[in-house]
mmCIF file with all atom_site columns, C-alpha atoms in Angstrom:
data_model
loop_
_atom_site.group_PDB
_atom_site.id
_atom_site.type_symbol
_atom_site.label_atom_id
_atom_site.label_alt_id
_atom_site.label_comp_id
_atom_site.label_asym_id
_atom_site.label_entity_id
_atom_site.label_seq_id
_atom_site.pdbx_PDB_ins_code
_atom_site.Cartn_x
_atom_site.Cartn_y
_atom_site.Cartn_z
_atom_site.occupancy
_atom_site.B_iso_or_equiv
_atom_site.pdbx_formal_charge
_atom_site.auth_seq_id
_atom_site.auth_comp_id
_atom_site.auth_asym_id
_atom_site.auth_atom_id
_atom_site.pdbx_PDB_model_num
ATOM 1  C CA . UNK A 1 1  ? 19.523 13.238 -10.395 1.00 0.00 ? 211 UNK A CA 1
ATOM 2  C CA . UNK A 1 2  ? 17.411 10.403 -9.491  1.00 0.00 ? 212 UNK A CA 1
ATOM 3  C CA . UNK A 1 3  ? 15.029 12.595 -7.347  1.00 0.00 ? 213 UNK A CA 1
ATOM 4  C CA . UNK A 1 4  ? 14.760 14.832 -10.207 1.00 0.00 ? 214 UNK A CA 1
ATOM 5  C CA . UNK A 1 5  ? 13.681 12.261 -12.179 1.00 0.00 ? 215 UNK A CA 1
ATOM 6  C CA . UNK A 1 6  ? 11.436 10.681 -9.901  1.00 0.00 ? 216 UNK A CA 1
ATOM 7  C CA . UNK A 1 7  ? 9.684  14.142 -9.473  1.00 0.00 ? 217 UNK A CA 1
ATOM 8  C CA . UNK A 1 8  ? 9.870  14.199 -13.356 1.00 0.00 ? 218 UNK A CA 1
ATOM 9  C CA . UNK A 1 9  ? 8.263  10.345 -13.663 1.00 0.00 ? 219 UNK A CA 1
ATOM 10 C CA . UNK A 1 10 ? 5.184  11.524 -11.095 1.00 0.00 ? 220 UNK A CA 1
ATOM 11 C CA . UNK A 1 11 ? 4.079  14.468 -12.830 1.00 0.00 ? 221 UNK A CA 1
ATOM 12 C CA . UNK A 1 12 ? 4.351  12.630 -16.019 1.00 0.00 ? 222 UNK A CA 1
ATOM 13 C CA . UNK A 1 13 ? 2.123  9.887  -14.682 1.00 0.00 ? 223 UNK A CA 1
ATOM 14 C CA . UNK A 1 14 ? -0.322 12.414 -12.946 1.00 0.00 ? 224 UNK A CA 1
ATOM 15 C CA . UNK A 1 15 ? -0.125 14.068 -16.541 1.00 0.00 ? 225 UNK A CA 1
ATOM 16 C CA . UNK A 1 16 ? -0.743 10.890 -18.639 1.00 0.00 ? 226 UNK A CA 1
ATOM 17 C CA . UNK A 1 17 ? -3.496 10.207 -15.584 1.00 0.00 ? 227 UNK A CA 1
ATOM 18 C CA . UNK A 1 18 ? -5.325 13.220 -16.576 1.00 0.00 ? 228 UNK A CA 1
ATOM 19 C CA . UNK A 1 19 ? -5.484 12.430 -20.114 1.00 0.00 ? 229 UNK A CA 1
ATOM 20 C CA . UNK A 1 20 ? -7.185 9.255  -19.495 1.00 0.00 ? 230 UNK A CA 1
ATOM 21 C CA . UNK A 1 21 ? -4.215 6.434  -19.638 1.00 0.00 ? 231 UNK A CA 1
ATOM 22 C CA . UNK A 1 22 ? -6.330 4.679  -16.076 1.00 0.00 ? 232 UNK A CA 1
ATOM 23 C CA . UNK A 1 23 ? -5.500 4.269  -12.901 1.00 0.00 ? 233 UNK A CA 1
ATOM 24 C CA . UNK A 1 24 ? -2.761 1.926  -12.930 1.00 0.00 ? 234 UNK A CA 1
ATOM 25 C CA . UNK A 1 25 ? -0.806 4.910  -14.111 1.00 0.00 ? 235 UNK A CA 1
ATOM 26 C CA . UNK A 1 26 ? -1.790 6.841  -11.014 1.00 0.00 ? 236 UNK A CA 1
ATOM 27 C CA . UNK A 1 27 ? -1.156 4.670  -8.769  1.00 0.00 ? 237 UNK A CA 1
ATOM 28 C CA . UNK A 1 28 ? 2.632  3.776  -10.138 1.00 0.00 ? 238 UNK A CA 1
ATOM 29 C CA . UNK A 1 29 ? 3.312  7.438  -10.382 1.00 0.00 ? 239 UNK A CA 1
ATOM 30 C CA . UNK A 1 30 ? 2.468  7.991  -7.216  1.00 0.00 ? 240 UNK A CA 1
ATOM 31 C CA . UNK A 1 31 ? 4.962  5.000  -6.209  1.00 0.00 ? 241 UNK A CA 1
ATOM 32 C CA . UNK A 1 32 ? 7.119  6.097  -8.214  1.00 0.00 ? 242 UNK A CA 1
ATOM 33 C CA . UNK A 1 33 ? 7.122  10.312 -6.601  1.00 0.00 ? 243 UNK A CA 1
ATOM 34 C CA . UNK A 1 34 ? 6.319  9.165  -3.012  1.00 0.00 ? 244 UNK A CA 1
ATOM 35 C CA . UNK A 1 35 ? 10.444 8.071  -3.031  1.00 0.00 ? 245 UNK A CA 1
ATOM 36 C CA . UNK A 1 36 ? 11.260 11.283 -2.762  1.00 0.00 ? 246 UNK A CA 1
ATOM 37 C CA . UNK A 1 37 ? 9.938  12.615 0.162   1.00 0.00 ? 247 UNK A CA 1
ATOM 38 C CA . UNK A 1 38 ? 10.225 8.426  1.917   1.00 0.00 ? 248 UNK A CA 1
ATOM 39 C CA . UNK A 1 39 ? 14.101 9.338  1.236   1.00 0.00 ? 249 UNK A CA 1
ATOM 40 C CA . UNK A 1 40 ? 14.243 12.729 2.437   1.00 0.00 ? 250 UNK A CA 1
ATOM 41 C CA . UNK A 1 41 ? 12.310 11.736 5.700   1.00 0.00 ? 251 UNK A CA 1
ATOM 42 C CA . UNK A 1 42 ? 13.124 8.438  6.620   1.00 0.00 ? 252 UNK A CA 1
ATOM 43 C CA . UNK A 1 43 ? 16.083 7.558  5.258   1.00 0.00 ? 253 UNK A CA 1
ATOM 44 C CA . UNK A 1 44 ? 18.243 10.805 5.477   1.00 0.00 ? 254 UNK A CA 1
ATOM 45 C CA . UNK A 1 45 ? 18.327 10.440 8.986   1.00 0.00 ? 255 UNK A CA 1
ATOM 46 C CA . UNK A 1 46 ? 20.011 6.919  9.536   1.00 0.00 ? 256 UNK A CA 1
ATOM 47 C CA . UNK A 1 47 ? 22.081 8.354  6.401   1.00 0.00 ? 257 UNK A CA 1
ATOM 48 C CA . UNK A 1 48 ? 23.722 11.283 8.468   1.00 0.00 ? 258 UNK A CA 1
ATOM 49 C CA . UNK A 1 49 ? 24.303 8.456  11.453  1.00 0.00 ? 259 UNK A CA 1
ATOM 50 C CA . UNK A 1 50 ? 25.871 7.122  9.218   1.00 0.00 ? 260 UNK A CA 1
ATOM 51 C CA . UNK A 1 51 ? 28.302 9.287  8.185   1.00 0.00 ? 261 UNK A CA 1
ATOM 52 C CA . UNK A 1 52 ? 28.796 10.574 11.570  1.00 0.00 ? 262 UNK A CA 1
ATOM 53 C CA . UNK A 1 53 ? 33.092 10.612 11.786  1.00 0.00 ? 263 UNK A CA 1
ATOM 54 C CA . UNK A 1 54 ? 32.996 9.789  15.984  1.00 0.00 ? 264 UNK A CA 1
ATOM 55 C CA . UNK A 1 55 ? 30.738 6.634  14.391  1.00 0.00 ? 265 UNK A CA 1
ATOM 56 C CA . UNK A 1 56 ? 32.985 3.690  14.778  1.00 0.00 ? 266 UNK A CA 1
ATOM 57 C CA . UNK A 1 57 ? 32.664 1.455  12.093  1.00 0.00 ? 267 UNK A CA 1
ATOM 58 C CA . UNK A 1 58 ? 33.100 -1.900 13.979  1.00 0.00 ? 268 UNK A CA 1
ATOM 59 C CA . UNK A 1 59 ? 30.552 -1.042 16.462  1.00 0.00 ? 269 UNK A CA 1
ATOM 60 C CA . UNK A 1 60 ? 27.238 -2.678 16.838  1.00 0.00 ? 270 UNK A CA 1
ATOM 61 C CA . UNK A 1 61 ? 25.469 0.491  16.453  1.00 0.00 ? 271 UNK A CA 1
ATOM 62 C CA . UNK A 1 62 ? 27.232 0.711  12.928  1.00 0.00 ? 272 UNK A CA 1
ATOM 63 C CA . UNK A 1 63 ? 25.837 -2.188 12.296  1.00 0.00 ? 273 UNK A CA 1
ATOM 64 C CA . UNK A 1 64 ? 22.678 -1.602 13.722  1.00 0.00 ? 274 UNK A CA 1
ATOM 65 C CA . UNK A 1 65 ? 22.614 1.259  11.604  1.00 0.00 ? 275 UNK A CA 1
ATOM 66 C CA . UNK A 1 66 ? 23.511 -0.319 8.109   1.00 0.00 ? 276 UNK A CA 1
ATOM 67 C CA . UNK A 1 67 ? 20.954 -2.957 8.880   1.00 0.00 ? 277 UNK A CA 1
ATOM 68 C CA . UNK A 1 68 ? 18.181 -0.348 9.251   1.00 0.00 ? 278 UNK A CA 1
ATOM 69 C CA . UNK A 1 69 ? 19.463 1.316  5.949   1.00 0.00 ? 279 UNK A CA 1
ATOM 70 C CA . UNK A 1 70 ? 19.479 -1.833 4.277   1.00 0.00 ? 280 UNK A CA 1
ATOM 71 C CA . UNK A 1 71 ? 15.891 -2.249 5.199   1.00 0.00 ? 281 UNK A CA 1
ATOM 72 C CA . UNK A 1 72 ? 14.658 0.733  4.295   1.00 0.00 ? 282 UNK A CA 1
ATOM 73 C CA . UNK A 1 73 ? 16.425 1.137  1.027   1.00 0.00 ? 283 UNK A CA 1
ATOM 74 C CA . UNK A 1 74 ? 14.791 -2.258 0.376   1.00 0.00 ? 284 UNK A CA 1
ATOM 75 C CA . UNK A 1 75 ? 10.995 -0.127 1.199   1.00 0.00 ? 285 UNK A CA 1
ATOM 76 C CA . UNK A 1 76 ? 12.296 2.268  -1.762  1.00 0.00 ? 286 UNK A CA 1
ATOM 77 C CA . UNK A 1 77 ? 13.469 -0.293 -4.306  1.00 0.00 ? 287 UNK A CA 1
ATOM 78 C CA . UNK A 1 78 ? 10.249 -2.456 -3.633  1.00 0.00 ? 288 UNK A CA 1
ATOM 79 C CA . UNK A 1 79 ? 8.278  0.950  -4.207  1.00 0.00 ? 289 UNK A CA 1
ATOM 80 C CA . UNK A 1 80 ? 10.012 1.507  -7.809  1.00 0.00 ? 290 UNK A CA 1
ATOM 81 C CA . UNK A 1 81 ? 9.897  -1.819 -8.873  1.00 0.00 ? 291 UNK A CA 1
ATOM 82 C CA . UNK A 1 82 ? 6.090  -2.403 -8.377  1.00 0.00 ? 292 UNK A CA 1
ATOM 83 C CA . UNK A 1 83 ? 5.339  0.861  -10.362 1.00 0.00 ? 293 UNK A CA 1
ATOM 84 C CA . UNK A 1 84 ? 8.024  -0.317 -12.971 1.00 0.00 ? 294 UNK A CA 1
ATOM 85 C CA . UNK A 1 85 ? 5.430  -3.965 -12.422 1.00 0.00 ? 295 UNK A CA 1
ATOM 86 C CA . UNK A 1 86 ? 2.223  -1.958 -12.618 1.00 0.00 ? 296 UNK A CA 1
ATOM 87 C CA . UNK A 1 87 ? 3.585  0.174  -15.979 1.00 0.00 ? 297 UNK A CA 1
ATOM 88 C CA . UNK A 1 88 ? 4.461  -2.707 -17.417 1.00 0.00 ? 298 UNK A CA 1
ATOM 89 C CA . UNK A 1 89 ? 1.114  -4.584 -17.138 1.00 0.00 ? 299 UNK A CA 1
ATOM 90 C CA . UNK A 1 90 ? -0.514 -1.481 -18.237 1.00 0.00 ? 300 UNK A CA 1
ATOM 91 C CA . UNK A 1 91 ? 1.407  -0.959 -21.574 1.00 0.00 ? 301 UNK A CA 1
ATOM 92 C CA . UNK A 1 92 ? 0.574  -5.167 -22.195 1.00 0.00 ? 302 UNK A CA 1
ATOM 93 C CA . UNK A 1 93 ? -3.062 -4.178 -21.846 1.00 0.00 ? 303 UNK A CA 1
ATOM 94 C CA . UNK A 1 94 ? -3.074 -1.492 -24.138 1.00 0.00 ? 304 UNK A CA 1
ATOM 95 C CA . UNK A 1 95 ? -0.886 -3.661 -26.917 1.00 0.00 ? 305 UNK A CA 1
#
C-alpha cells in the first residue's frame, strides 16, 4: 500500500506542478515517488539477505546486515520527511 500511495503522492505533485502550485511541489513529489524505485533497488536486496533461512541470526553478518538496513531505511524516511518539510513550508506560504 505505501508504494501505491507514494506513486499516487508523485503524480499528484507532478499534477498540482503543472497547474502552477511552484517548484517546491516538484521537488517534494519527486522525494516523495523516488522511494519507490530507492526501495525496490537498494533496499530489496539486503531485505532478501535478510530473510535468507541458512542466515543465522546471531552472526555478524546478520548484524552486518540489519545495520545496513537500518541505514538505508533511514535514506527513505529522511527522503519522506523533507518532502512532508518542503509541503509544509509551501502550504505556510500560500496561507
Amino acid at each position: 500500500m505505501q508504494a501505491s500511495l507514494a506513486v499516487v503522492g508523485f503524480v499528484s505533485a507532478v499534477g498540482a506542478w503543472l497547474q502552477g502550485r511552484g517548484t517546491e511541489v516538484l521537488i517534494a513529489g519527486f522525494l516523495i515517488g523516488l522511494v519507490v524505485p530507492f526501495t525496490l533497488i537498494v533496499i530489496f536486496p539486503t531485505n532478501k539477505q535478510l530473510s535468507d533461512a541458512d542466515l543465522d541470526v546471531g552472526s555478524t553478518k546478520a548484524a552486518g546486515l540489519l545495520d545496513t538496513w537500518n541505514r538505508l531505511h533511514a535514506v527513505r524516511s529522511a527522503a519522506g520527511f523533507l518532502a512532508f518539510v518542503l509541503l509544509l513550508l509551501h502550504l505556510g506560504a500560500l496561507l
